[in-house]
Each structure stands twice: as C-alpha cells, then as structure tokens.
PDB file of C-alpha atoms in Angstrom:
ATOM      1  CA  MET A   1     129.118 108.166  80.323  1.00  0.00           C
ATOM      2  CA  SER A   2     129.805 107.696  76.640  1.00  0.00           C
ATOM      3  CA  MET A   3     129.213 104.409  74.859  1.00  0.00           C
ATOM      4  CA  GLU A   4     132.729 104.409  73.418  1.00  0.00           C
ATOM      5  CA  ASN A   5     134.339 103.634  76.757  1.00  0.00           C
ATOM      6  CA  ALA A   6     131.642 101.278  78.035  1.00  0.00           C
ATOM      7  CA  ASP A   7     132.537  97.618  78.543  1.00  0.00           C
ATOM      8  CA  PRO A   8     130.353  95.440  76.287  1.00  0.00           C
ATOM      9  CA  ALA A   9     130.243  92.727  78.970  1.00  0.00           C
ATOM     10  CA  GLY A  10     128.717  95.083  81.492  1.00  0.00           C
ATOM     11  CA  PRO A  11     130.023  96.940  84.519  1.00  0.00           C
ATOM     12  CA  VAL A  12     133.121  95.605  86.241  1.00  0.00           C
ATOM     13  CA  THR A  13     132.828  94.911  89.935  1.00  0.00           C
ATOM     14  CA  PRO A  14     136.090  95.571  91.751  1.00  0.00           C
ATOM     15  CA  VAL A  15     137.529  92.484  93.446  1.00  0.00           C
ATOM     16  CA  ALA A  16     139.806  92.537  96.451  1.00  0.00           C
ATOM     17  CA  PRO A  17     143.297  91.262  95.659  1.00  0.00           C
ATOM     18  CA  VAL A  18     143.834  87.598  96.457  1.00  0.00           C
ATOM     19  CA  THR A  19     146.547  86.932  98.967  1.00  0.00           C
ATOM     20  CA  PRO A  20     147.972  83.457  98.455  1.00  0.00           C
ATOM     21  CA  VAL A  21     148.121  81.333 101.572  1.00  0.00           C
ATOM     22  CA  ALA A  22     151.320  79.334 101.821  1.00  0.00           C
ATOM     23  CA  PRO A  23     150.931  75.756 102.968  1.00  0.00           C
ATOM     24  CA  VAL A  24     152.434  74.874 106.308  1.00  0.00           C
ATOM     25  CA  THR A  25     155.754  73.189 105.682  1.00  0.00           C
ATOM     26  CA  PRO A  26     158.056  71.363 108.057  1.00  0.00           C
ATOM     27  CA  ALA A  27     160.381  74.377 108.002  1.00  0.00           C
ATOM     28  CA  ASP A  28     157.674  76.643 109.435  1.00  0.00           C
ATOM     29  CA  PRO A  29     158.193  77.642 113.063  1.00  0.00           C
ATOM     30  CA  VAL A  30     154.846  76.143 114.133  1.00  0.00           C
ATOM     31  CA  GLY A  31     156.460  72.967 115.437  1.00  0.00           C
ATOM     32  CA  PRO A  32     157.946  69.738 114.194  1.00  0.00           C
ATOM     33  CA  ALA A  33     156.562  67.875 111.211  1.00  0.00           C
ATOM     34  CA  VAL A  34     154.221  65.034 112.123  1.00  0.00           C
ATOM     35  CA  LEU A  35     154.050  61.604 110.518  1.00  0.00           C
ATOM     36  CA  VAL A  36     150.850  59.818 111.506  1.00  0.00           C
ATOM     37  CA  MET A  37     151.027  56.038 111.735  1.00  0.00           C
ATOM     38  CA  PRO A  38     147.981  54.277 110.236  1.00  0.00           C
ATOM     39  CA  PRO A  39     145.668  52.234 112.494  1.00  0.00           C
ATOM     40  CA  ARG A  40     147.118  48.950 111.307  1.00  0.00           C
ATOM     41  CA  VAL A  41     150.630  48.548 109.927  1.00  0.00           C
ATOM     42  CA  THR A  42     151.690  45.730 107.641  1.00  0.00           C
ATOM     43  CA  PHE A  43     155.179  44.879 106.479  1.00  0.00           C
ATOM     44  CA  ALA A  44     154.227  46.317 103.070  1.00  0.00           C
ATOM     45  CA  ASP A  45     153.525  49.682 104.757  1.00  0.00           C
ATOM     46  CA  VAL A  46     157.072  50.057 106.087  1.00  0.00           C
ATOM     47  CA  PRO A  47     158.856  51.247 102.879  1.00  0.00           C
ATOM     48  CA  PRO A  48     156.186  53.891 102.080  1.00  0.00           C
ATOM     49  CA  LEU A  49     156.339  55.168 105.679  1.00  0.00           C
ATOM     50  CA  CYS A  50     160.117  55.530 105.369  1.00  0.00           C
ATOM     51  CA  GLU A  51     159.650  57.341 102.044  1.00  0.00           C
ATOM     52  CA  ARG A  52     157.224  59.767 103.675  1.00  0.00           C
ATOM     53  CA  LEU A  53     159.761  60.393 106.438  1.00  0.00           C
ATOM     54  CA  ARG A  54     162.495  61.069 103.865  1.00  0.00           C
ATOM     55  CA  ALA A  55     160.120  63.428 102.031  1.00  0.00           C
ATOM     56  CA  LEU A  56     159.555  65.401 105.241  1.00  0.00           C
ATOM     57  CA  TYR A  57     163.318  65.699 105.671  1.00  0.00           C
ATOM     58  CA  GLY A  58     163.634  66.744 102.033  1.00  0.00           C
ATOM     59  CA  ALA A  59     161.046  69.467 102.657  1.00  0.00           C
ATOM     60  CA  GLY A  60     163.224  70.928 105.405  1.00  0.00           C
ATOM     61  CA  ALA A  61     162.209  69.137 108.603  1.00  0.00           C
ATOM     62  CA  ASP A  62     165.055  68.493 111.022  1.00  0.00           C
ATOM     63  CA  ASP A  63     162.913  66.708 113.563  1.00  0.00           C
ATOM     64  CA  VAL A  64     159.783  64.654 112.924  1.00  0.00           C
ATOM     65  CA  VAL A  65     157.241  63.402 115.437  1.00  0.00           C
ATOM     66  CA  CYS A  66     155.690  60.046 114.589  1.00  0.00           C
ATOM     67  CA  ASP A  67     152.215  59.948 116.116  1.00  0.00           C
ATOM     68  CA  LEU A  68     151.231  56.401 117.093  1.00  0.00           C
ATOM     69  CA  ALA A  69     147.841  57.263 118.623  1.00  0.00           C
ATOM     70  CA  ALA A  70     145.817  55.775 115.758  1.00  0.00           C
ATOM     71  CA  LEU A  71     147.389  52.328 116.120  1.00  0.00           C
ATOM     72  CA  THR A  72     144.759  49.747 116.943  1.00  0.00           C
ATOM     73  CA  ARG A  73     147.105  46.784 117.026  1.00  0.00           C
ATOM     74  CA  ALA A  74     150.764  46.476 117.943  1.00  0.00           C
ATOM     75  CA  ASP A  75     152.566  43.548 116.334  1.00  0.00           C
ATOM     76  CA  LEU A  76     155.903  42.707 114.737  1.00  0.00           C
ATOM     77  CA  ALA A  77     155.087  44.768 111.645  1.00  0.00           C
ATOM     78  CA  THR A  78     154.638  47.801 113.910  1.00  0.00           C
ATOM     79  CA  VAL A  79     157.941  47.079 115.638  1.00  0.00           C
ATOM     80  CA  GLU A  80     159.575  46.792 112.195  1.00  0.00           C
ATOM     81  CA  ALA A  81     158.067  50.145 111.174  1.00  0.00           C
ATOM     82  CA  VAL A  82     159.353  51.906 114.293  1.00  0.00           C
ATOM     83  CA  ALA A  83     162.807  50.363 113.901  1.00  0.00           C
ATOM     84  CA  ARG A  84     163.008  51.279 110.204  1.00  0.00           C
ATOM     85  CA  LEU A  85     161.805  54.827 110.805  1.00  0.00           C
ATOM     86  CA  ARG A  86     164.515  55.278 113.431  1.00  0.00           C
ATOM     87  CA  LEU A  87     167.115  53.828 111.069  1.00  0.00           C
ATOM     88  CA  THR A  88     165.934  56.127 108.263  1.00  0.00           C
ATOM     89  CA  ALA A  89     166.253  59.139 110.570  1.00  0.00           C
ATOM     90  CA  ARG A  90     169.712  58.088 111.740  1.00  0.00           C
ATOM     91  CA  ARG A  91     170.918  57.606 108.164  1.00  0.00           C
ATOM     92  CA  ALA A  92     169.608  61.067 107.261  1.00  0.00           C
ATOM     93  CA  GLY A  93     171.331  62.595 110.276  1.00  0.00           C
ATOM     94  CA  ARG A  94     167.968  63.798 111.555  1.00  0.00           C
ATOM     95  CA  GLY A  95     165.664  63.084 114.456  1.00  0.00           C
ATOM     96  CA  VAL A  96     162.423  61.168 114.794  1.00  0.00           C
ATOM     97  CA  ARG A  97     160.444  60.977 118.025  1.00  0.00           C
ATOM     98  CA  MET A  98     157.572  58.651 118.740  1.00  0.00           C
ATOM     99  CA  ARG A  99     154.572  59.838 120.709  1.00  0.00           C
ATOM    100  CA  ASN A 100     151.374  58.242 121.984  1.00  0.00           C
ATOM    101  CA  ALA A 101     152.756  54.704 121.973  1.00  0.00           C
ATOM    102  CA  GLY A 102     150.444  52.290 123.740  1.00  0.00           C
ATOM    103  CA  PRO A 103     151.527  49.813 126.407  1.00  0.00           C
ATOM    104  CA  GLU A 104     151.393  46.873 123.965  1.00  0.00           C
ATOM    105  CA  LEU A 105     153.826  48.539 121.571  1.00  0.00           C
ATOM    106  CA  LEU A 106     156.111  49.589 124.407  1.00  0.00           C
ATOM    107  CA  ALA A 107     156.188  45.992 125.659  1.00  0.00           C
ATOM    108  CA  LEU A 108     156.994  44.660 122.177  1.00  0.00           C
ATOM    109  CA  LEU A 109     159.758  47.210 121.664  1.00  0.00           C
ATOM    110  CA  THR A 110     161.280  46.267 125.008  1.00  0.00           C
ATOM    111  CA  LEU A 111     161.005  42.563 124.141  1.00  0.00           C
ATOM    112  CA  ALA A 112     162.745  43.233 120.815  1.00  0.00           C
ATOM    113  CA  GLY A 113     165.588  44.985 122.625  1.00  0.00           C
ATOM    114  CA  LEU A 114     164.730  48.415 121.285  1.00  0.00           C
ATOM    115  CA  GLU A 115     164.894  51.402 123.578  1.00  0.00           C
ATOM    116  CA  PRO A 116     161.498  52.785 124.623  1.00  0.00           C
ATOM    117  CA  VAL A 117     159.978  55.337 122.260  1.00  0.00           C
TER     118      VAL A 117
END
C-alpha cells in the first residue's frame, strides 16, 4: 500500500448503513392513538388535554382512546375533562372512547347526566 493513498487519520472501519426508525404515529395501523389521563385532573388541566386530543387528530388519528386507568380520584374536574374531550372530538368530527373508567367516575358521569363511557 502506498503512502499517497493512505488516510492520515488512520484506517477506516466500514459502518453498516443506519436505517431510520419512524416514530409510531396515530395513522399507523397498530391501533388507535391513546391519550392517557393523569392521576389527578384539575380544571386547569382540561384545556391542555383538549389540545393534546386536537394534536392527535391533526397527526392523522380518526379515533382516540382516552385511558383513565391512572386516575386516583374522580371529581367534578374529571367529569369536566371527559365532557370537554367528548365535545372536542364531536367538533372535530372524530371519535374518542374512554377506557378503564372506575366505578366512582362512572357514578359521577351518570349523576351529571352524561352517558356512560
């Protein structure tokens, strides 16, 4: 090997090509997008939750599942969040389904005159 063609930094080790991994998006066929409700919801949390739902729709989701399993307390703020998320979905012409609602939340929704989740 002649010195004219040698790399001054040393030998080059071949590297396998990097295949980019695309993030899972709501439009992927792996299932509906999921919006996870925080353990405790305040009235101040409702607008950001609705914004996150709109962002999922903007990313291509037609149907979103709102997972309520993390909720540690069901109160009027939680009822407000569920009602506003449903209204946001209706206004967008899309769907939102609630899952893992506890008995306390179901009782409050019924008391408020909202259909069960």
